[in-house]
Short mmCIF file of C-alpha atoms in Angstrom, two decimals:
data_model
loop_
_atom_site.label_atom_id
_atom_site.label_comp_id
_atom_site.label_asym_id
_atom_site.label_seq_id
_atom_site.Cartn_x
_atom_site.Cartn_y
_atom_site.Cartn_z
CA MET A 17 95.02 140.61 96.16
CA SER A 18 95.65 138.75 99.42
CA THR A 19 98.71 139.50 101.50
CA TRP A 20 100.15 136.09 100.68
CA ASN A 21 99.73 136.66 96.96
CA GLN A 22 101.38 140.08 97.23
CA ILE A 23 104.38 138.57 98.96
CA LEU A 24 104.55 135.63 96.57
CA SER A 25 104.38 137.85 93.45
CA ALA A 26 107.14 140.14 94.68
CA ALA A 27 109.31 137.21 95.72
CA LEU A 28 109.00 135.58 92.29
CA VAL A 29 110.14 138.63 90.25
CA GLY A 30 112.11 140.61 92.87
CA THR A 31 111.35 143.81 94.73
CA ASP A 32 113.15 145.87 92.09
CA ARG A 33 110.49 144.91 89.52
CA ARG A 34 107.49 144.66 91.84
CA ALA A 35 107.40 146.46 95.16
CA CYS A 36 105.56 144.83 98.06
CA VAL A 37 103.79 147.43 100.18
CA LEU A 38 101.74 146.10 103.06
CA ASP A 39 99.13 148.07 104.98
CA ASP A 40 99.08 148.03 108.76
CA GLY A 41 97.51 144.78 109.98
CA ALA A 42 97.65 143.24 106.52
CA GLY A 43 99.24 140.13 107.96
CA GLY A 44 96.04 139.18 109.75
CA ALA A 45 96.89 136.48 112.26
CA PHE A 46 100.60 137.15 111.49
CA ALA A 47 100.39 140.96 111.90
CA ASP A 48 102.66 140.95 114.95
CA VAL A 49 105.56 139.36 113.05
CA ILE A 50 105.15 140.83 109.55
CA PRO A 51 106.34 144.42 108.96
CA SER A 52 104.12 146.94 107.22
CA GLY A 53 105.00 149.46 104.52
CA ALA A 54 107.40 148.85 101.63
CA LEU A 55 109.40 145.70 102.26
CA ASP A 56 113.03 145.34 101.31
CA PRO A 57 114.29 141.91 100.13
CA ALA A 58 115.20 140.73 103.64
CA GLU A 59 111.83 141.82 105.07
CA LEU A 60 110.04 140.14 102.16
CA LEU A 61 111.75 136.82 102.81
CA HIS A 62 111.04 137.18 106.52
CA ALA A 63 107.34 137.79 105.82
CA ALA A 64 107.09 134.88 103.39
CA GLY A 65 108.84 132.52 105.79
CA ALA A 66 106.71 133.58 108.74
CA MET A 67 103.43 133.10 106.91
CA ALA A 68 104.44 129.76 105.33
CA LEU A 69 105.82 128.39 108.61
CA GLY A 70 102.77 129.48 110.57
CA ALA A 71 100.40 128.02 108.01
CA ARG A 72 102.34 124.77 107.80
CA ALA A 73 102.30 124.48 111.59
CA SER A 74 98.52 124.76 111.61
CA THR A 75 97.89 122.39 108.71
CA GLY A 76 100.88 120.06 108.55
CA SER A 77 100.94 120.45 104.77
CA ALA A 78 103.09 122.69 102.62
CA ALA A 79 100.50 122.66 99.85
CA ALA A 80 97.75 123.63 102.24
CA GLY A 81 100.07 126.12 103.85
CA ALA A 82 99.84 128.66 101.05
CA SER A 83 96.06 128.47 101.04
CA ALA A 84 95.89 128.76 104.81
CA ALA A 85 98.32 131.65 104.78
CA GLY A 86 96.21 133.51 102.29
CA SER A 87 93.03 132.95 104.23
CA ALA A 88 94.74 133.82 107.50
CA SER A 89 95.73 137.21 106.14
CA ALA A 90 92.28 137.83 104.71
CA THR A 91 90.59 138.19 108.07
CA THR A 92 91.39 139.17 111.61
CA THR A 93 87.90 138.55 112.99
CA ALA A 94 87.89 134.73 113.13
CA PRO A 95 90.59 133.55 115.53
CA VAL A 96 91.16 129.81 115.75
CA VAL A 97 89.16 128.27 118.55
CA PRO A 98 91.45 125.99 120.56
CA ALA A 99 90.66 122.31 120.83
CA GLY A 100 88.85 121.26 123.95
CA PRO A 101 90.50 119.29 126.74
CA ASP A 102 91.02 115.56 126.58
CA ASP A 103 91.12 114.20 130.11
CA ARG A 104 92.11 110.66 129.16
CA PRO A 105 95.55 109.55 130.40
CA LEU A 106 98.40 109.61 127.91
CA ILE A 107 99.58 106.44 126.22
CA PRO A 108 102.84 105.33 127.88
CA ALA A 109 106.02 106.47 126.15
CA GLU A 110 107.14 102.87 125.61
CA ALA A 111 103.97 102.13 123.62
CA MET A 112 104.37 105.34 121.59
CA ARG A 113 107.91 104.36 120.63
CA ARG A 114 106.52 101.31 118.86
CA ILE A 115 103.99 103.21 116.73
CA ASP A 116 106.50 106.04 116.12
CA SER A 117 108.90 103.46 114.72
CA ILE A 118 106.21 102.06 112.44
CA LEU A 119 104.86 105.39 111.19
CA SER A 120 108.29 106.88 110.59
CA GLY A 121 109.22 103.97 108.31
CA THR A 122 108.18 103.41 104.74
CA LYS A 123 104.48 103.27 103.89
CA SER A 124 104.76 99.63 102.84
CA ASP A 125 101.88 97.19 103.14
CA ASP A 126 103.59 95.44 106.04
CA ASN A 127 104.11 98.65 107.95
CA ASN A 128 100.56 99.79 107.27
CA ARG A 129 99.22 96.47 108.58
CA GLU A 130 101.37 96.83 111.70
CA ALA A 131 100.06 100.35 112.23
CA VAL A 132 96.44 99.24 111.82
CA ARG A 133 96.95 96.47 114.36
CA TRP A 134 98.48 98.96 116.83
CA VAL A 135 95.69 101.57 116.59
CA ARG A 136 93.02 98.89 116.93
CA VAL A 137 94.57 97.58 120.13
CA ALA A 138 95.30 101.08 121.43
CA ALA A 139 91.68 102.12 120.83
CA GLU A 140 90.67 99.56 123.48
CA SER A 141 92.88 101.17 126.10
CA GLY A 142 90.93 104.32 126.95
CA LEU A 143 94.20 106.23 126.60
CA ARG A 144 95.07 109.11 124.28
CA PRO A 145 98.11 109.73 122.09
CA PRO A 146 100.19 112.92 122.48
CA PRO A 147 98.65 115.72 120.38
CA GLY A 148 101.70 115.85 118.12
CA ARG A 149 101.02 112.30 116.90
CA LEU A 150 97.49 113.03 115.70
CA PRO A 151 98.48 114.16 112.16
CA ALA A 152 100.34 110.91 111.50
CA LEU A 153 97.42 108.85 112.84
CA LEU A 154 94.94 110.77 110.67
CA ASP A 155 97.24 110.17 107.69
CA LEU A 156 97.08 106.46 108.49
CA GLY A 157 93.30 106.69 108.29
CA ALA A 158 93.65 108.31 104.88
CA ARG A 159 95.72 105.34 103.67
CA ARG A 160 93.79 102.52 105.33
CA ARG A 161 90.01 102.28 105.63
CA ASP A 162 90.33 99.48 108.16
CA ALA A 163 92.09 101.86 110.57
CA ARG A 164 89.55 104.68 110.49
CA ASP A 165 87.18 103.71 113.28
CA ALA A 166 90.11 102.99 115.59
CA VAL A 167 91.86 106.27 114.68
CA LEU A 168 88.71 108.26 115.48
CA GLU A 169 88.25 106.40 118.76
CA LEU A 170 91.88 106.86 119.72
CA GLY A 171 92.16 110.49 118.60
CA GLY A 172 88.89 111.56 120.20
CA ALA A 173 87.52 115.09 119.87
CA ARG A 174 90.96 116.55 119.22
CA ALA A 175 91.41 114.46 116.08
CA LEU A 176 88.07 115.74 114.80
CA TRP A 177 89.09 119.30 115.65
CA LEU A 178 92.38 118.93 113.81
CA ALA A 179 90.70 117.41 110.75
CA THR A 180 88.41 120.44 110.40
CA HIS A 181 91.52 122.63 110.00
CA ASP A 182 92.76 120.69 106.97
CA PRO A 183 89.70 119.06 105.38
CA ASP A 184 91.48 118.61 102.06
CA ARG A 185 94.13 116.45 103.68
CA TRP A 186 91.74 114.38 105.82
CA THR A 187 88.60 114.24 103.72
CA TRP A 188 87.80 110.78 105.05
CA VAL A 189 87.06 112.06 108.57
CA GLU A 190 83.84 113.91 107.75
CA ALA A 191 82.49 110.97 105.75
CA ALA A 192 83.39 108.47 108.48
CA VAL A 193 81.83 110.56 111.24
CA THR A 194 78.70 111.15 109.17
CA ALA A 195 78.32 107.43 108.50
CA ARG A 196 78.93 106.59 112.16
CA ASP A 197 76.67 109.20 113.73
CA ARG A 198 73.97 109.57 111.09
CA ALA A 199 70.47 108.90 112.38
CA LEU A 200 67.53 108.11 110.15
CA PRO A 201 65.57 111.24 109.19
CA ALA A 202 62.25 111.62 110.93
CA THR A 203 59.15 110.83 108.90
CA GLU A 204 58.18 114.47 108.58
CA SER A 205 61.60 115.38 107.17
CA LEU A 206 61.45 112.89 104.30
CA ASP A 207 61.39 114.75 101.02
CA ARG A 208 61.10 113.05 97.63
CA SER A 209 63.52 115.63 96.24
CA GLN A 210 66.25 113.82 98.22
CA TRP A 211 65.67 110.89 95.88
CA ASP A 212 64.90 112.74 92.66
CA GLY A 213 67.70 115.30 92.88
CA GLY A 214 70.24 113.62 95.12
CA ASP A 215 73.29 111.57 94.30
CA VAL A 216 73.44 107.84 94.92
CA HIS A 217 74.35 108.32 98.59
CA ALA A 218 71.36 110.61 99.10
CA LYS A 219 69.19 107.92 97.49
CA VAL A 220 70.58 105.33 99.89
CA ARG A 221 69.80 107.55 102.90
CA TYR A 222 66.31 108.34 101.64
CA LEU A 223 65.43 104.72 100.83
CA THR A 224 66.82 103.49 104.16
CA ALA A 225 64.60 105.93 106.02
CA LEU A 226 61.58 105.24 103.84
CA ARG A 227 61.89 101.45 104.26
CA THR A 228 61.86 102.05 108.02
CA HIS A 229 59.12 104.65 108.31
CA ASP A 230 56.83 103.86 105.38
CA PRO A 231 57.46 100.45 103.78
CA ALA A 232 54.43 100.74 101.48
CA ALA A 233 55.69 104.05 100.07
CA SER A 234 59.13 102.52 99.57
CA ARG A 235 57.60 99.70 97.54
CA ASP A 236 55.76 102.21 95.36
CA LEU A 237 58.99 104.14 94.82
CA LEU A 238 60.96 101.04 93.92
CA ALA A 239 58.28 99.76 91.57
CA GLU A 240 58.45 103.10 89.76
CA ALA A 241 62.21 103.63 89.73
CA TRP A 242 63.92 100.22 89.79
CA ALA A 243 64.05 99.62 86.04
CA GLY A 244 65.76 102.96 85.43
CA LEU A 245 68.47 102.70 88.08
CA ARG A 246 72.10 102.69 87.00
CA ALA A 247 74.56 99.94 87.90
CA MET A 248 76.14 101.87 90.79
CA GLU A 249 72.74 102.77 92.21
CA LEU A 250 71.58 99.17 92.01
CA ALA A 251 74.75 97.97 93.73
CA LEU A 252 74.24 100.33 96.69
CA LEU A 253 70.44 100.21 96.95
CA ALA A 254 69.98 96.43 96.65
CA PRO A 255 71.58 95.78 100.10
CA VAL A 256 69.17 98.31 101.65
CA VAL A 257 66.24 96.36 100.20
CA HIS A 258 67.76 93.00 101.13
CA LYS A 259 68.04 93.93 104.80
CA THR A 260 64.35 94.85 104.97
CA LEU A 261 62.81 92.26 102.62
CA GLU A 262 59.29 91.12 103.42
CA PRO A 263 56.65 89.11 101.52
CA ALA A 264 54.95 92.30 100.34
CA ASP A 265 58.04 93.06 98.22
CA GLU A 266 57.37 90.09 95.95
CA GLU A 267 54.87 91.94 93.76
CA TRP A 268 57.15 94.76 92.65
CA LEU A 269 60.18 92.48 92.40
CA GLU A 270 58.26 90.03 90.20
CA ALA A 271 57.32 92.92 87.91
CA ALA A 272 60.93 94.17 87.91
CA LEU A 273 62.10 90.86 86.43
CA GLY A 274 60.70 92.08 83.14
CA ALA A 275 63.14 94.99 83.05
CA GLY A 276 65.94 92.61 82.08
CA GLY A 277 69.61 93.57 82.26
CA ARG A 278 71.05 94.57 85.62
CA PRO A 279 67.71 95.68 87.12
CA GLY A 280 66.14 92.33 86.26
CA ALA A 281 69.12 90.39 87.60
CA GLY A 282 69.02 92.44 90.79
CA ALA A 283 65.32 91.71 91.25
CA ALA A 284 65.96 87.99 90.73
CA SER A 285 68.72 88.03 93.34
CA LEU A 286 66.40 89.65 95.87
CA LEU A 287 63.59 87.21 95.08
CA ARG A 288 65.94 84.31 95.82
CA ALA A 289 66.20 85.66 99.36
CA LEU A 290 62.42 85.47 99.84
CA PRO A 291 60.95 82.03 100.62
CA GLY A 292 57.70 80.82 99.13
CA THR A 293 57.64 83.10 96.09
CA ALA A 294 56.32 82.34 92.62
CA HIS A 295 59.95 82.65 91.44
CA GLU A 296 61.01 79.87 93.80
CA ARG A 297 58.09 77.67 92.70
CA ARG A 298 59.06 78.11 89.03
CA MET A 299 62.59 77.00 89.84
CA GLY A 300 61.22 73.95 91.67
CA GLU A 301 59.10 73.06 88.66
CA ARG A 302 62.21 73.14 86.48
CA ILE A 303 64.00 70.73 88.80
CA ARG A 304 61.07 68.29 88.60
CA GLU A 305 61.06 68.69 84.81
CA TRP A 306 64.82 68.29 84.30
CA VAL A 307 65.80 65.71 86.96
CA SER A 308 64.71 62.10 87.44
CA ARG A 309 66.05 59.01 89.22
CA ASP A 310 65.89 55.48 87.89
CA ASP A 311 65.39 52.23 89.77
CA ALA A 312 69.18 51.78 90.11
CA GLY A 313 69.43 55.13 91.91
CA VAL A 314 71.13 56.94 89.03
CA LEU A 315 70.19 60.59 88.76
CA HIS A 316 69.45 61.73 85.20
CA VAL A 317 69.55 65.42 84.29
CA THR A 318 68.08 66.64 80.99
CA LEU A 319 69.03 70.25 80.35
CA PRO A 320 67.52 72.66 77.80
CA GLU A 321 69.49 73.21 74.63
CA ASP A 322 69.24 76.98 74.89
CA LEU A 323 68.54 79.65 77.48
CA ASP A 324 64.96 80.60 76.70
CA ASP A 325 63.19 83.87 77.54
CA ARG A 326 61.55 82.43 80.67
CA LEU A 327 64.91 81.38 82.14
CA ARG A 328 66.46 84.74 81.31
CA ARG A 329 63.54 86.58 82.89
CA ASP A 330 64.02 84.59 86.10
CA GLY A 331 67.62 85.78 86.30
CA VAL A 332 69.50 82.75 84.95
CA GLU A 333 72.75 84.02 83.46
CA ARG A 334 74.12 82.58 80.23
CA LYS A 335 77.87 82.72 80.87
CA PRO A 336 79.41 80.75 83.74
CA ALA A 337 81.27 82.65 86.43
CA SER A 338 84.23 80.27 86.36
CA ALA A 339 86.45 79.04 83.57
CA GLY A 340 86.21 75.32 82.96
CA GLN A 341 82.46 75.10 83.43
CA GLY A 342 80.02 74.64 80.56
CA GLU A 343 77.13 77.03 80.01
CA ARG A 344 74.36 74.48 80.47
CA ALA A 345 75.97 73.15 83.65
CA TRP A 346 76.01 76.72 84.93
CA TRP A 347 72.29 77.12 84.17
CA PHE A 348 71.61 73.97 86.16
CA GLU A 349 73.59 75.21 89.16
CA GLN A 350 71.66 78.50 89.22
CA VAL A 351 68.30 76.76 89.10
CA VAL A 352 69.30 74.33 91.88
CA THR A 353 70.39 77.29 94.01
CA ALA A 354 67.01 79.00 93.67
CA ALA A 355 64.77 75.92 93.99
CA PRO A 356 63.09 74.93 97.28
CA ARG A 357 64.10 71.78 99.13
CA GLU A 358 60.67 70.29 98.45
CA ALA A 359 61.60 70.01 94.78
CA TRP A 360 63.91 67.10 95.71
CA SER A 361 61.53 65.31 98.07
CA GLY A 362 60.54 62.71 95.49
CA LEU A 363 64.17 61.92 94.68
CA ALA A 364 65.84 61.56 98.10
CA ALA A 365 65.03 62.20 101.74
CA ASP A 366 68.47 63.74 102.22
CA PRO A 367 69.74 65.97 99.37
CA ALA A 368 73.35 65.13 100.32
CA GLU A 369 72.63 61.56 99.20
CA LEU A 370 72.13 62.83 95.64
CA VAL A 371 75.61 64.36 95.50
CA ARG A 372 77.22 61.08 96.57
CA GLY A 373 75.40 59.00 93.98
CA GLU A 374 75.86 58.53 90.26
CA ILE A 375 74.70 61.39 88.05
CA GLU A 376 74.24 61.41 84.28
CA PRO A 377 75.78 63.61 82.99
CA ASP A 378 78.30 64.21 85.77
CA LEU A 379 76.94 67.39 87.38
CA ALA A 380 77.83 66.46 90.98
CA ALA A 381 79.83 69.65 91.52
CA GLU A 382 77.03 71.89 90.22
CA LEU A 383 74.45 69.96 92.21
CA GLY A 384 76.55 70.14 95.39
CA ARG A 385 77.20 73.87 95.13
CA GLY A 386 73.60 74.64 94.25
CA LEU A 387 72.19 72.57 97.11
CA THR A 388 74.67 74.14 99.56
CA GLN A 389 73.65 77.65 98.58
CA ALA A 390 69.97 76.71 98.69
CA ALA A 391 70.46 75.33 102.21
CA VAL A 392 72.15 78.56 103.32
CA ARG A 393 69.33 80.55 101.76
CA ALA A 394 66.78 78.46 103.66
CA GLY A 395 68.71 78.77 106.92
CA ASP A 396 69.53 75.04 107.07
CA ILE A 397 73.17 75.48 108.05
CA GLU A 398 73.48 71.89 109.30
CA LEU A 399 72.69 70.61 105.79
CA ALA A 400 74.98 73.22 104.23
CA ALA A 401 77.82 72.07 106.51
CA ARG A 402 77.36 68.44 105.41
CA LEU A 403 77.19 69.38 101.75
CA VAL A 404 80.20 71.69 101.68
CA VAL A 405 82.53 68.89 102.82
CA GLU A 406 81.26 66.34 100.30
CA PRO A 407 84.26 65.25 98.17
CA ARG A 408 82.18 65.74 95.00
CA GLY A 409 80.49 68.88 96.34
CA GLY A 410 82.28 71.19 93.93
CA TYR A 411 83.98 73.76 96.13
CA GLY A 412 87.50 72.35 96.13
CA ARG A 413 88.07 72.99 92.40
CA PHE A 414 86.33 76.37 92.37
CA PRO A 415 87.64 78.58 95.20
CA ASP A 416 85.87 81.59 93.66
CA ARG A 417 82.56 79.83 94.34
CA LEU A 418 83.62 79.18 97.93
CA GLU A 419 84.39 82.89 98.24
CA ALA A 420 80.92 83.74 96.87
CA LEU A 421 79.37 81.35 99.39
CA ALA A 422 81.38 82.92 102.21
CA ARG A 423 80.15 86.40 101.27
CA ALA A 424 76.55 85.21 101.58
CA LEU A 425 77.04 83.79 105.08
CA GLU A 426 76.22 85.41 108.37
CA PRO A 427 79.35 85.34 110.58
CA ARG A 428 77.76 82.77 112.95
CA ASP A 429 76.95 80.51 109.99
CA ALA A 430 80.47 80.87 108.60
CA VAL A 431 81.71 79.44 111.92
CA VAL A 432 79.63 76.28 111.46
CA LEU A 433 80.82 75.71 107.90
CA ALA A 434 84.46 76.52 108.69
CA VAL A 435 84.52 74.10 111.64
CA ALA A 436 82.95 71.38 109.47
CA VAL A 437 85.55 71.83 106.74
CA LEU A 438 88.49 71.91 109.17
CA ARG A 439 87.34 68.74 110.91
CA SER A 440 86.56 66.91 107.68
CA GLY A 441 90.20 66.42 106.75
CA SER A 442 89.29 67.17 103.14
CA ASP A 443 92.22 67.18 100.73
CA ASP A 444 90.29 69.21 98.16
CA MET A 445 89.38 72.32 100.14
CA VAL A 446 92.45 74.38 99.33
CA ARG A 447 91.01 77.76 100.35
CA ILE A 448 89.53 77.20 103.80
CA ASP A 449 90.78 80.69 104.61
CA LEU A 450 87.96 82.15 102.48
CA LEU A 451 85.45 80.79 104.99
CA LEU A 452 87.60 81.87 107.93
CA ASP A 453 87.72 85.43 106.61
CA ALA A 454 83.91 85.58 106.82
CA VAL A 455 83.99 84.98 110.60
CA ALA A 456 84.00 87.96 112.94
CA LYS A 457 87.19 88.43 114.94
CA PRO A 458 88.18 87.33 117.52
CA TRP A 459 87.05 83.81 116.70
CA PRO A 460 84.84 81.76 119.04
CA GLU A 461 86.40 78.93 121.00
CA ASP A 462 85.08 76.03 118.90
CA LEU A 463 86.58 77.53 115.74
CA CYS A 464 89.87 78.31 117.50
CA GLU A 465 90.15 74.72 118.66
CA ALA A 466 89.38 73.43 115.18
CA VAL A 467 92.04 75.70 113.66
CA VAL A 468 94.73 74.79 116.18
CA THR A 469 93.95 71.08 115.73
CA TYR A 470 94.17 71.52 111.96
CA LEU A 471 97.56 73.19 112.31
CA THR A 472 98.83 70.41 114.57
CA PRO A 473 100.71 67.60 112.78
CA PRO A 474 99.77 65.18 111.36
CA HIS A 475 96.39 66.80 110.55
CA GLY A 476 97.84 69.33 108.16
CA ALA A 477 100.82 67.30 107.03
CA GLY A 478 101.47 67.59 103.33
CA LYS A 479 98.85 70.30 102.80
CA SER A 480 100.43 73.49 101.52
CA TRP A 481 97.23 75.40 102.32
CA VAL A 482 97.95 75.07 106.03
CA ASN A 483 99.78 78.34 105.42
CA ASN A 484 96.49 79.91 104.29
CA VAL A 485 94.80 78.87 107.53
CA ALA A 486 97.68 80.17 109.64
CA PHE A 487 97.64 83.49 107.80
CA ALA A 488 93.86 83.85 108.27
CA ALA A 489 94.33 83.26 112.02
CA ARG A 490 96.29 86.49 112.46
CA GLY A 491 94.33 88.81 114.69
CA ALA A 492 91.64 86.16 115.13
CA LEU A 493 93.10 83.66 117.61
CA PRO A 494 92.92 84.91 121.23
CA LEU A 495 96.31 85.37 122.83
CA SER A 496 95.54 82.54 125.24
CA TYR A 497 96.54 80.26 122.33
CA LEU A 498 99.98 81.83 121.93
CA ASP A 499 101.95 79.15 123.78
CA ARG A 500 100.29 76.36 121.77
CA ILE A 501 101.06 78.12 118.49
CA ARG A 502 104.67 78.67 119.62
CA ASP A 503 105.00 74.97 120.38
CA LEU A 504 103.67 74.11 116.91
CA ALA A 505 106.13 76.48 115.26
CA ASP A 506 109.03 75.04 117.26
CA HIS A 507 107.97 71.46 116.52
CA ASP A 508 107.58 71.78 112.75
CA ASP A 509 109.21 74.57 110.77
CA SER A 510 107.96 73.37 107.37
CA PHE A 511 105.13 75.90 107.35
CA ARG A 512 106.60 79.36 107.72
CA TYR A 513 103.22 81.00 108.28
CA VAL A 514 102.77 79.08 111.53
CA ARG A 515 106.00 80.68 112.74
CA ASP A 516 104.78 84.01 111.40
CA LEU A 517 101.50 83.52 113.28
CA ALA A 518 103.42 82.93 116.51
CA ASP A 519 105.49 86.06 115.89
CA ASP A 520 102.36 88.04 115.05
CA MET A 521 100.61 86.97 118.25
CA THR A 522 103.74 87.76 120.25
CA THR A 523 103.80 91.27 118.80
CA THR A 524 100.14 91.78 119.68
CA ALA A 525 100.83 90.60 123.20
CA GLY A 526 103.69 93.08 123.40
CA ILE A 527 101.45 95.95 122.29
CA ARG A 528 98.84 95.02 124.89
CA ALA A 529 101.45 94.77 127.62
CA GLU A 530 102.87 98.21 126.74
CA LEU A 531 99.35 99.66 126.90
CA ASN A 532 98.69 97.92 130.24
CA LEU A 533 95.87 95.90 128.68
CA PRO A 534 94.98 92.35 129.77
CA THR A 535 96.92 89.74 127.85
CA GLN A 536 94.29 86.99 128.26
CA ASN A 537 95.94 84.53 130.66
CA LEU A 538 99.30 84.29 128.96
CA THR A 539 102.00 82.40 130.78
CA THR A 540 104.98 84.15 132.33
CA GLN A 541 107.16 82.69 129.59
CA SER A 542 105.08 84.42 126.92
CA LEU A 543 105.22 87.77 128.65
CA THR A 544 108.97 87.81 129.16
CA THR A 545 109.97 87.17 125.56
CA GLN A 546 112.25 89.92 124.29
CA SER A 547 110.25 90.51 121.12
CA LEU A 548 107.25 91.22 123.32
CA THR A 549 108.53 94.58 124.46
CA THR A 550 111.14 95.53 121.90
CA PRO A 551 109.66 97.12 118.78
CA LYS A 552 111.13 95.88 115.52
CA GLU A 553 112.91 98.34 113.30
CA HIS A 554 110.65 99.37 110.45
CA GLN A 555 112.76 100.20 107.49
#
C-alpha cells in the first residue's frame, strides 16, 4: 500500500481503529516534512495536508493531487527535472492585468472569445507570460481549440514541460504538438500493419505518407479497402485523397462507385474533383438528354420520373439537402454541378445567360447553384462570381447551400465571390457572412474596402443582415480601419453590431498597445481612447 493510501485509510476511520505506521523515508519526495513511525492524529493530519498540498502545487488539480501524492511517495529515485530557462522578456504587467481579469471571470462564451483574442495577439509579441499564469492558459486551450496554437506559442517550452506533469488535465497538448511537429514517415518505415491494425488516425498517417512516397501503392490499397471503410474513416481519409488527386486515381474511384452507400458517395464526390473523367462525361450526356432550348429562347428541362440505378451509382442522392426543394429538382442540381461546361455549349455561349432566361419548369435556382459549383470546380471563379449574384441564382433562399459553397472555396476564391456579392447590392443574399467566414484573416484590402462600403449608409440601409457582415468583420478588418468604423457607428446607431465592431477593434488596439505591438497606423485619437487601455470588468 502506498504511503498516501496508508494515510488516507487511517484518516477515514481514525487512528484508534487503524494505526498509521510509516517507515523512514516512506514519504518519498515529502520525507523531510512527514514524520516516520506511528502517527498520532495531529501528525496524521499534518502528513495528509503536506502531501496533498505538495501534490496540488505540482499539478494544480486536487483530483490529480492524490494520484501525484501516491506516486511521489512510491519512489525517491526520480526527482522532478526543472523546466529549462525561457529567455524571452516578460509580458508587461498592464497587459497581464487584462488577461487576468478575463480568466478570473466566468467561463462564458464572451469571456472565452476575449481570452482567445488576447492569446492570439500576445503570441505575436515574442514575449512570455509569468510562469504562474501557464496553468490558466493551458486550461483555456482545453476549453477552446481555436486558442491552442497561440497558447503553445505563448507558453513555449515551459508550457510543454508543465503539461507533461499533468497529462490528464491537459490531454490536448500532446495531440496538438504531435499534429504540429509530425513529419511524414520515411519510405522504409512504412508498415502495412499501421493500416491493418491501427485506429483511424493511424490510417490517416499511413495513407498520407503512402500517397506521398508511393502513389501507385496507395491506389492499390484504396482499391482494396475503400468499400469496407466505416463512415468515420471515410470522413477522415477522403480529404487526404482529395489533396493528392491525380488522373491515375480515376480507375479505382470508378470501380468504387459500385460499392454504393457511403463509400460509393465518397468516390463520386472525389470524381467530381477530377476533370475529364468518364463520370463527368456521363453527367454531360444527361444534360444534353434532359435540357433543350426552343426558338424563343425558353429552356426546357425534362427530368426522369425516378432515380434509376445508373444515377444512384454516379452518386446522385435521392433526398434534397434543403426543405422546400423537390426531389427531382435536387437530382437536376446535382447533375448540373458535376457536368462539364461543354455540355451547355450548344445552348448558350455564357451559362449565366441561361439563369436569366425563362425555364420550364422553373428550375432557375437549381440551375444557378449547379452552374456556380461547376464553375468553382473548374476553377472559373470569374464565372462563379457572376452567377452567385444572379437574382434567380438560388443562393438567397438557401443559405445552407451558400455555406456548402463557401466550404468548397479556397480562401483566395472566397475573396472574389464575397467582393462580388457585397458590390452587387443584392437584396436576397441574407448570409454574406458565410462567404466572409471562408476568407483567411486578416482580410485583403479589396475585401476590406468592399465591406466598409457595404456598411456605409445608404448601401446597407434597410438590410438587417448588415449586422451579420459587421459581426464577421471582427478580427478580420485591419486596425487601420478603426476610425472609419467608429465614424460609421457614430453616424448611424441602427445597427448595433457596427458599434460592437468598433468596440471590438478598439479592444484589440488596446491589447496591441499594452504589448508594445504596432497598431497599424492608427491615429492619435484612436490610441488615446480610455477603453483602449482600461480592461473591462469580466463578471
